Coordinates of C-alpha atoms and ligand atoms in Angstrom, one line a residue:
M1 CA -1.8 5.9 12.4
G2 CA -2.5 8.0 15.5
T3 CA -1.5 11.6 16.0
S4 CA 2.0 10.8 17.2
A5 CA 4.6 13.3 15.9
S6 CA 7.1 10.5 15.3
V7 CA 5.5 8.9 12.2
T8 CA 8.3 8.5 9.7
N9 CA 8.8 7.4 6.2
W10 CA 9.9 3.8 5.4
A11 CA 13.6 4.6 5.7
G12 CA 13.2 6.6 8.9
N13 CA 15.1 9.6 7.6
I14 CA 12.0 11.8 7.4
V15 CA 9.9 12.5 10.5
F16 CA 6.6 13.8 9.2
G17 CA 5.6 17.2 10.6
A18 CA 1.9 16.7 10.1
G19 CA -0.5 18.1 12.6
S20 CA -2.8 15.1 12.2
F21 CA -2.8 11.7 10.4
R22 CA -6.1 10.7 8.9
R23 CA -7.5 7.5 7.4
P24 CA -10.9 8.3 5.8
D25 CA -12.9 5.1 5.0
S26 CA -14.9 6.4 2.1
V27 CA -14.4 8.8 -0.8
P28 CA -17.1 11.2 0.5
A29 CA -15.3 11.3 3.9
L30 CA -12.1 12.1 2.0
Q31 CA -13.8 14.9 0.1
E32 CA -15.2 16.4 3.3
L33 CA -11.7 16.2 4.9
V34 CA -10.1 17.9 1.9
A35 CA -12.8 20.6 1.7
G36 CA -12.4 21.4 5.4
S37 CA -8.6 21.4 5.6
D38 CA -6.2 24.3 5.0
R39 CA -3.2 22.1 4.4
I40 CA -3.5 18.5 3.3
R41 CA -1.5 15.8 1.5
A42 CA -1.7 12.1 0.7
L43 CA 0.8 9.6 2.0
G44 CA 1.3 6.4 0.0
T45 CA 3.4 3.7 1.6
G46 CA 6.0 6.2 2.7
H47 CA 8.8 4.7 0.6
S48 CA 10.2 8.1 -0.6
F49 CA 13.5 9.3 0.8
S50 CA 12.8 13.0 0.1
P51 CA 10.3 15.0 2.2
I52 CA 7.9 15.0 -0.8
A53 CA 5.0 13.5 1.1
D54 CA 5.3 15.8 4.2
T55 CA 2.9 18.5 5.3
T56 CA 2.4 20.6 8.3
G57 CA -1.4 20.0 8.0
D58 CA -3.3 16.8 7.6
L59 CA -1.5 13.7 6.2
V60 CA -4.0 11.3 4.7
S61 CA -3.6 7.6 4.0
L62 CA -6.1 6.0 1.6
A63 CA -5.4 2.6 2.9
D64 CA -8.9 2.3 4.5
L65 CA -10.8 3.4 1.3
P66 CA -12.8 0.5 -0.3
K67 CA -10.5 -1.2 -2.8
I68 CA -11.5 -0.9 -6.4
A69 CA -10.0 -3.0 -9.2
H70 CA -12.3 -3.0 -12.2
I71 CA -11.0 -4.6 -15.4
D72 CA -12.5 -3.6 -18.7
P73 CA -11.4 -6.5 -21.0
D74 CA -12.7 -4.8 -24.1
A75 CA -10.8 -1.5 -23.5
A76 CA -7.9 -3.5 -22.0
T77 CA -7.8 -1.2 -19.0
V78 CA -8.1 -1.5 -15.2
T79 CA -9.5 1.2 -12.9
V80 CA -7.8 0.8 -9.6
S81 CA -7.6 2.5 -6.1
A82 CA -4.8 5.0 -6.1
G83 CA -3.7 3.8 -2.6
A84 CA -3.4 0.2 -3.7
R85 CA 0.1 -1.3 -3.7
Y86 CA 1.2 -2.8 -7.0
G87 CA 1.6 -6.1 -5.3
E88 CA -2.1 -6.1 -4.3
V89 CA -3.2 -5.7 -7.9
T90 CA -0.8 -7.4 -10.2
G91 CA -1.7 -11.0 -9.3
M92 CA -5.4 -10.3 -10.1
L93 CA -4.4 -8.8 -13.5
T94 CA -2.3 -11.9 -14.4
A95 CA -5.2 -14.2 -13.4
A96 CA -7.4 -12.3 -15.8
G97 CA -4.9 -12.6 -18.6
F98 CA -3.5 -9.1 -18.4
A99 CA -0.3 -7.3 -17.5
L100 CA 1.1 -3.8 -17.0
P101 CA 4.0 -2.9 -19.2
N102 CA 6.5 -2.5 -16.3
L103 CA 7.0 -2.4 -12.6
G104 CA 9.6 -0.8 -10.2
S105 CA 12.0 -2.9 -8.2
L106 CA 9.5 -3.5 -5.5
P107 CA 5.8 -4.3 -5.4
H108 CA 5.4 -2.7 -2.0
I109 CA 4.7 0.8 -3.1
S110 CA 1.4 2.5 -3.8
I111 CA 0.4 3.2 -7.4
A112 CA -0.3 6.8 -6.5
G113 CA 3.1 7.3 -4.8
A114 CA 4.9 5.8 -7.8
C115 CA 3.0 7.8 -10.4
S116 CA 3.4 11.0 -8.4
T117 CA 7.2 10.8 -8.2
G118 CA 8.2 9.4 -11.6
T119 CA 9.0 5.9 -10.4
H120 CA 10.3 3.6 -13.1
G121 CA 11.6 0.2 -13.8
S122 CA 14.0 -0.7 -16.6
G123 CA 13.9 -1.4 -20.3
N124 CA 14.9 0.7 -23.3
G125 CA 11.3 0.3 -24.6
N126 CA 9.6 0.8 -21.2
G127 CA 8.3 4.1 -20.0
A128 CA 8.0 5.2 -16.4
L129 CA 5.1 3.6 -14.5
A130 CA 2.9 6.8 -14.9
T131 CA 3.0 6.3 -18.7
A132 CA 0.5 3.4 -18.2
V133 CA -2.1 5.8 -16.8
S134 CA -4.9 6.9 -19.2
A135 CA -7.1 8.6 -16.6
V136 CA -6.8 10.0 -13.1
E137 CA -9.6 10.8 -10.7
L138 CA -8.7 13.2 -7.9
V139 CA -10.2 15.3 -5.1
G140 CA -9.4 18.9 -5.8
A141 CA -8.9 21.7 -3.4
D142 CA -12.7 22.4 -3.2
G143 CA -13.3 18.8 -2.2
E144 CA -14.9 18.0 -5.6
L145 CA -14.0 15.0 -7.6
R146 CA -12.7 15.6 -11.1
T147 CA -11.2 13.3 -13.8
V148 CA -8.4 14.1 -16.2
R149 CA -8.0 11.9 -19.2
R150 CA -5.3 11.2 -21.7
G151 CA -5.9 13.8 -24.5
D152 CA -7.0 16.5 -22.1
A153 CA -4.8 19.6 -22.3
E154 CA -3.7 19.2 -18.7
F155 CA -3.2 15.5 -18.7
A156 CA 0.6 15.5 -19.1
G157 CA 0.9 17.8 -16.1
S158 CA -1.5 15.9 -13.9
L159 CA 0.7 12.8 -13.5
V160 CA 4.1 13.0 -11.7
A161 CA 2.5 16.0 -10.0
L162 CA 4.3 15.4 -6.7
G163 CA 1.0 15.1 -4.8
A164 CA 0.4 18.8 -5.3
L165 CA -2.7 18.8 -7.5
G166 CA -5.0 17.0 -5.1
I167 CA -5.6 13.6 -3.6
V168 CA -5.9 10.9 -6.3
T169 CA -8.6 8.4 -5.7
T170 CA -8.3 6.1 -8.8
F171 CA -6.2 5.6 -11.8
T172 CA -7.1 3.9 -15.1
L173 CA -4.2 2.0 -16.4
D174 CA -3.5 0.5 -19.9
L175 CA -3.2 -3.3 -19.9
R176 CA -1.6 -5.6 -22.4
P177 CA -1.8 -9.4 -22.6
A178 CA -0.1 -11.2 -19.7
F179 CA 3.4 -12.3 -20.6
D180 CA 6.1 -14.5 -19.1
L181 CA 9.7 -13.6 -18.4
R182 CA 12.8 -15.4 -17.1
Q183 CA 15.5 -13.8 -15.1
W184 CA 19.2 -14.4 -15.3
V185 CA 22.1 -12.9 -13.3
Y186 CA 25.5 -12.5 -14.8
E187 CA 28.6 -11.7 -12.8
G188 CA 31.8 -9.9 -13.6
L189 CA 31.1 -7.5 -16.5
R190 CA 34.4 -5.6 -17.0
G191 CA 34.6 -1.9 -18.0
F192 CA 31.8 0.3 -19.3
D193 CA 32.2 -0.2 -23.1
D194 CA 29.4 -2.7 -23.3
V195 CA 26.8 -1.0 -21.2
E196 CA 24.6 0.2 -24.0
E197 CA 24.6 -3.2 -25.6
V198 CA 23.7 -4.8 -22.3
L199 CA 20.8 -2.4 -21.6
A200 CA 19.4 -3.3 -25.1
A201 CA 19.8 -7.0 -24.7
A202 CA 16.4 -7.8 -23.0
Y203 CA 13.0 -6.6 -21.9
S204 CA 14.4 -5.2 -18.7
V205 CA 18.1 -5.0 -17.6
S206 CA 19.8 -3.7 -14.5
L207 CA 23.6 -3.5 -14.0
F208 CA 25.0 -3.3 -10.4
T209 CA 28.3 -2.0 -9.2
Y210 CA 29.9 -1.3 -5.8
W211 CA 32.3 1.3 -7.4
E212 CA 35.2 -0.7 -6.2
G213 CA 36.6 -1.3 -9.7
E214 CA 35.7 -0.4 -13.2
G215 CA 32.8 -2.5 -14.2
F216 CA 29.8 -4.4 -12.8
E217 CA 29.6 -7.2 -10.2
Q218 CA 26.1 -8.2 -11.4
V219 CA 23.9 -7.8 -14.4
W220 CA 20.2 -8.8 -14.1
I221 CA 18.5 -9.8 -17.3
K222 CA 14.7 -10.1 -17.4
Q223 CA 14.0 -11.6 -20.9
R224 CA 10.8 -12.6 -22.6
D225 CA 10.4 -16.4 -22.4
T226 CA 10.1 -16.5 -26.2
D227 CA 13.7 -15.0 -26.6
P228 CA 16.5 -17.5 -27.0
E229 CA 18.3 -18.6 -23.8
P230 CA 21.4 -16.4 -23.4
P231 CA 24.9 -18.1 -23.3
L232 CA 26.7 -19.2 -20.2
R233 CA 29.4 -16.6 -20.8
W234 CA 28.5 -13.2 -22.3
L235 CA 30.7 -10.2 -23.0
G236 CA 33.3 -11.7 -20.6
S237 CA 30.7 -12.1 -17.7
T238 CA 29.5 -15.5 -16.4
R239 CA 26.0 -16.7 -15.6
A240 CA 25.6 -17.0 -11.8
D241 CA 25.4 -20.6 -10.5
G242 CA 22.8 -19.7 -7.8
P243 CA 20.3 -17.0 -6.7
R244 CA 21.9 -13.6 -5.9
H245 CA 20.9 -10.5 -4.0
M246 CA 22.5 -7.3 -5.3
V247 CA 23.2 -6.0 -1.7
R248 CA 26.0 -8.0 -0.1
G249 CA 25.1 -10.1 2.9
V250 CA 21.3 -10.1 2.2
D251 CA 19.5 -13.4 1.6
P252 CA 18.6 -13.9 -2.1
R253 CA 15.3 -15.4 -0.9
H254 CA 14.1 -11.8 -0.8
C255 CA 14.5 -11.6 -4.5
T256 CA 12.2 -12.8 -7.3
P257 CA 13.2 -16.2 -8.9
Q258 CA 16.3 -16.2 -11.1
L259 CA 18.3 -19.0 -12.8
G260 CA 16.1 -18.7 -15.9
V261 CA 12.9 -20.1 -14.4
V262 CA 10.0 -18.9 -16.5
G263 CA 7.3 -17.0 -14.5
P264 CA 4.6 -14.3 -14.9
W265 CA 5.7 -10.7 -15.5
N266 CA 4.6 -9.6 -12.0
E267 CA 6.9 -12.2 -10.4
R268 CA 10.0 -11.3 -12.4
L269 CA 9.9 -7.5 -13.2
P270 CA 10.3 -6.5 -9.5
H271 CA 13.6 -7.5 -8.0
F272 CA 12.1 -8.0 -4.6
R273 CA 9.2 -10.2 -3.3
L274 CA 6.3 -8.5 -1.5
E275 CA 6.5 -10.8 1.5
F276 CA 10.1 -9.7 2.3
T277 CA 11.9 -6.5 3.1
P278 CA 13.0 -4.9 -0.2
S279 CA 16.6 -3.9 -0.9
S280 CA 18.7 -3.8 2.3
G281 CA 16.1 -2.2 4.6
E282 CA 18.6 0.1 6.2
E283 CA 19.5 2.7 3.6
L284 CA 19.1 6.0 1.8
Q285 CA 18.7 6.3 -1.9
S286 CA 19.5 8.8 -4.6
E287 CA 18.9 8.5 -8.4
Y288 CA 19.6 10.6 -11.5
L289 CA 18.3 10.2 -15.0
L290 CA 20.4 11.4 -17.9
P291 CA 20.2 11.1 -21.7
R292 CA 20.9 7.5 -22.5
G293 CA 23.6 8.5 -25.0
S294 CA 25.7 10.1 -22.2
L295 CA 25.6 7.1 -19.9
V296 CA 29.1 5.7 -20.7
D297 CA 30.7 9.2 -20.4
A298 CA 28.9 9.7 -17.1
L299 CA 30.0 6.4 -15.8
R300 CA 33.6 7.2 -16.7
A301 CA 33.3 10.5 -14.9
L302 CA 31.8 8.8 -11.8
D303 CA 34.6 6.3 -11.9
R304 CA 37.1 9.1 -11.2
I305 CA 35.4 9.7 -7.8
R306 CA 34.7 6.0 -6.9
D307 CA 37.0 6.3 -3.8
T308 CA 34.5 8.9 -2.5
I309 CA 31.4 6.9 -3.5
A310 CA 32.3 3.4 -2.4
P311 CA 32.7 3.9 1.4
V312 CA 29.1 5.0 1.8
L313 CA 27.6 2.9 -0.9
Q314 CA 25.7 -0.4 -0.6
V315 CA 25.1 -0.8 -4.3
C316 CA 24.7 1.3 -7.5
E317 CA 22.2 0.3 -10.2
I318 CA 22.0 1.3 -13.8
R319 CA 18.7 1.1 -15.7
S320 CA 17.1 2.5 -18.8
I321 CA 13.7 4.2 -19.3
A322 CA 11.9 5.3 -22.6
A323 CA 11.2 8.9 -23.2
D324 CA 7.7 10.3 -22.4
D325 CA 5.8 13.6 -22.5
L326 CA 4.8 13.9 -18.8
W327 CA 5.8 17.4 -17.8
L328 CA 7.7 16.5 -14.6
S329 CA 8.7 13.0 -15.5
L330 CA 12.4 12.1 -15.0
A331 CA 12.4 10.8 -18.6
H332 CA 10.6 13.8 -20.1
E333 CA 11.3 14.0 -23.8
R334 CA 14.5 12.0 -23.6
D335 CA 15.3 8.3 -23.7
S336 CA 17.1 8.0 -20.4
A337 CA 19.5 6.0 -18.4
A338 CA 19.2 6.0 -14.6
V339 CA 22.1 5.9 -12.2
H340 CA 20.8 4.9 -8.8
F341 CA 22.7 4.8 -5.5
T342 CA 21.6 2.7 -2.4
W343 CA 23.6 4.4 0.3
V344 CA 24.3 3.5 3.9
A345 CA 21.6 4.8 6.4
D346 CA 23.8 7.8 7.5
T347 CA 22.5 11.1 6.3
A348 CA 25.5 13.1 7.5
A349 CA 28.0 10.8 5.8
V350 CA 25.9 10.5 2.6
L351 CA 25.1 14.1 1.9
P352 CA 28.6 15.3 1.0
V353 CA 28.9 12.3 -1.4
V354 CA 25.5 13.1 -2.9
A355 CA 26.9 16.6 -3.6
A356 CA 30.1 15.1 -5.2
V357 CA 28.0 12.8 -7.4
E358 CA 25.7 15.7 -8.4
A359 CA 28.8 17.9 -9.4
V360 CA 30.0 15.1 -11.6
L361 CA 26.6 14.4 -13.2
E362 CA 25.6 18.1 -13.6
P363 CA 27.2 18.5 -17.1
F364 CA 25.1 15.5 -18.3
G365 CA 21.8 17.2 -17.4
A366 CA 21.1 14.6 -14.8
R367 CA 17.6 14.9 -13.3
P368 CA 17.1 13.9 -9.7
H369 CA 14.4 11.4 -8.7
W370 CA 11.7 13.4 -6.9
G371 CA 11.3 10.6 -4.3
K372 CA 15.0 10.2 -3.4
V373 CA 17.7 12.2 -1.6
F374 CA 19.1 15.1 -3.7
G375 CA 20.6 18.5 -3.1
I376 CA 20.4 20.2 -6.5
E377 CA 19.4 23.9 -6.1
P378 CA 16.0 25.0 -7.3
D379 CA 17.4 27.1 -10.2
A380 CA 19.3 24.2 -11.5
V381 CA 16.2 22.0 -11.1
R382 CA 14.2 24.5 -13.2
A383 CA 16.6 24.3 -16.0
L384 CA 16.2 20.5 -16.2
W385 CA 12.4 20.4 -16.8
P386 CA 11.3 22.8 -19.6
R387 CA 7.6 22.3 -18.7
L388 CA 8.1 23.0 -15.0
P389 CA 6.6 26.5 -15.3
D390 CA 3.5 24.9 -16.9
V391 CA 3.1 22.8 -13.8
E392 CA 3.4 25.8 -11.6
R393 CA 0.5 27.5 -13.6
L394 CA -1.5 24.3 -13.2
L395 CA -1.0 24.3 -9.4
R396 CA -1.9 28.0 -9.2
R397 CA -5.1 27.4 -11.2
H398 CA -6.3 24.3 -9.3
D399 CA -5.0 25.1 -5.8
P400 CA -4.8 28.9 -5.5
A401 CA -4.6 28.8 -1.7
G402 CA -1.8 26.2 -1.7
K403 CA -3.7 23.6 0.2
F404 CA -1.7 20.7 -1.3
R405 CA 1.7 22.5 -1.1
N406 CA 4.5 21.6 1.2
A407 CA 8.0 22.9 1.8
M408 CA 9.5 20.8 -1.0
V409 CA 6.9 21.9 -3.5
D410 CA 7.4 25.5 -2.4
R411 CA 11.1 25.2 -2.9
Y412 CA 11.0 23.7 -6.4
L413 CA 7.7 25.0 -7.8
P414 CA 7.2 28.3 -6.0
A415 CA 3.6 29.7 -6.0
Ligands
LIG1 C1 13.4 -0.2 -1.3 C2 13.0 0.8 -2.4 C3 13.1 0.5 -3.7 C4 12.7 1.5 -4.6 N1 12.8 1.2 -6.0 C5 12.4 2.1 -6.9 C6 12.5 1.8 -8.3 O1 12.7 0.6 -8.7 N2 12.2 2.8 -9.2 C7 11.9 4.0 -8.8 O2 11.8 4.9 -9.6 N3 11.8 4.3 -7.5 C8 12.0 3.4 -6.5 N4 11.9 3.7 -5.2 C9 11.3 5.0 -4.8 C10 9.8 4.9 -4.7 O3 9.2 4.2 -5.8 C11 9.1 6.2 -4.7 O4 9.6 6.9 -3.6 C12 7.6 6.2 -4.6 O5 7.1 7.5 -4.5 C13 7.1 5.4 -3.4 O6 5.7 5.3 -3.4 P1 4.9 5.4 -2.0 O7 3.6 4.8 -2.2 O8 5.8 5.0 -0.9 O9 4.8 7.0 -2.0 P2 5.0 8.1 -0.8 O10 6.5 8.1 -0.5 O11 4.1 7.7 0.3 O12 4.6 9.4 -1.5 C14 5.2 9.9 -2.6 C15 4.5 11.1 -3.2 O13 3.2 10.6 -3.7 C16 2.2 11.4 -3.2 N5 1.0 10.6 -3.1 C17 0.8 9.4 -2.5 N6 -0.5 9.0 -2.6 C18 -1.1 10.0 -3.3 C19 -2.5 10.2 -3.7 N7 -3.4 9.3 -3.5 N8 -2.8 11.3 -4.3 C20 -1.9 12.3 -4.6 N9 -0.6 12.1 -4.2 C21 -0.2 11.0 -3.6 C22 2.7 11.9 -1.9 O14 2.0 13.1 -1.4 C23 4.1 12.2 -2.2 O15 4.2 13.4 -2.8 C24 12.2 2.8 -4.2 C25 12.1 3.0 -2.9 C26 12.4 2.1 -1.9 C27 12.3 2.4 -0.5

């Protein structure tokens, strides 16, 4: 990255306003940079659609730091560079006989970016990706390295911290034994009545709709290979006879193997393959997490505005996430369902529809994904996260001068 003012996020909807773009090649160089900077933030792989990574000061990529991936087989943990992309690490874990509990839909994103925004995959029993973290090492505002471990009083506020607590250098992640999955796609699930049963049917489940009718065009099932093979017809839907992409017109080669072929967790949990563009590649995204028990009512409410949603929608995905105790997590203290929208890449056309969706989902206590497009006002956001004031206190204590703050943090977590 140079000093060009036209560096954007992956989607191109955010032009970063940073004064400089830096790529330190060692942790001491990063520490020196942080110590000497007035305003600084880390950029992961830039896959967020919100201005969460932006800063007017120095924007730092960790891509040139030496890569660390140290597996401790006895503790069943890996300590890994925060800037590493999941796809750069998961193959090595599998080869060593280990797995992470879950992954997002794409392996392209950095571990730090994912764990700073509440990124999640699916599965009633699977927490957001940050719930696998047992320790985080970061460079604080004074340039010093410090480590926060699970069990420390501040731990639950030190993950999903929106990049505002410092520049994370490594995470230690819990591992479990490697496992195999197989992926099936079903087509034509009518209505909403069976959604909870469907979400509970496998290790990880995603339902996709274009909001053109009541129901789901596709259901993706990622099941343990030890579970019985599901039937050809299920709840009125039919198993697809070939590979599918959930975005119409995109080649299914971009997706991880389907049709029930058994494969390792890291080649089935993401929808998309590292070597291809994920999703449609030309898009905006929004996502809201609500208490899982409200999902069917929320879907019925959204169905009433489907004529508003459909014209600017590429696809909508429903997933589930287990509750956690992380203070700013989207699934904080509630078993959740996620309603995700992949919109067309047209901010002016999409924003009014985002507002309409938010009005419909507001009574359900829907929390917006920190890394995606949303317009909910700060007061309403405060009401959704009971521990948000504790995070504000944490930021004041560790970053009194606001070195790691940006406009988005100032808006939602004022100093
Ligand atoms: C095609 C596509 C598919 C997606 N699928 C999913 C999905 O399945 N589930 C889901 O929940 N989300 C999904 N997302 C959203 C995505 O996971 C989040 O936006 C995530 O933050 C992206 O990670 P990143 O590395 O690009 O982070 P960036 O966007 O670069 O940064 C995000 C935040 O992390 C902070 N950060 C980055 N590195 C560090 C560091 N070292 N220390 C401190 N803070 C840091 C940044 O400052 C910023 O605040 C998807 C996005 C895209 C484009």
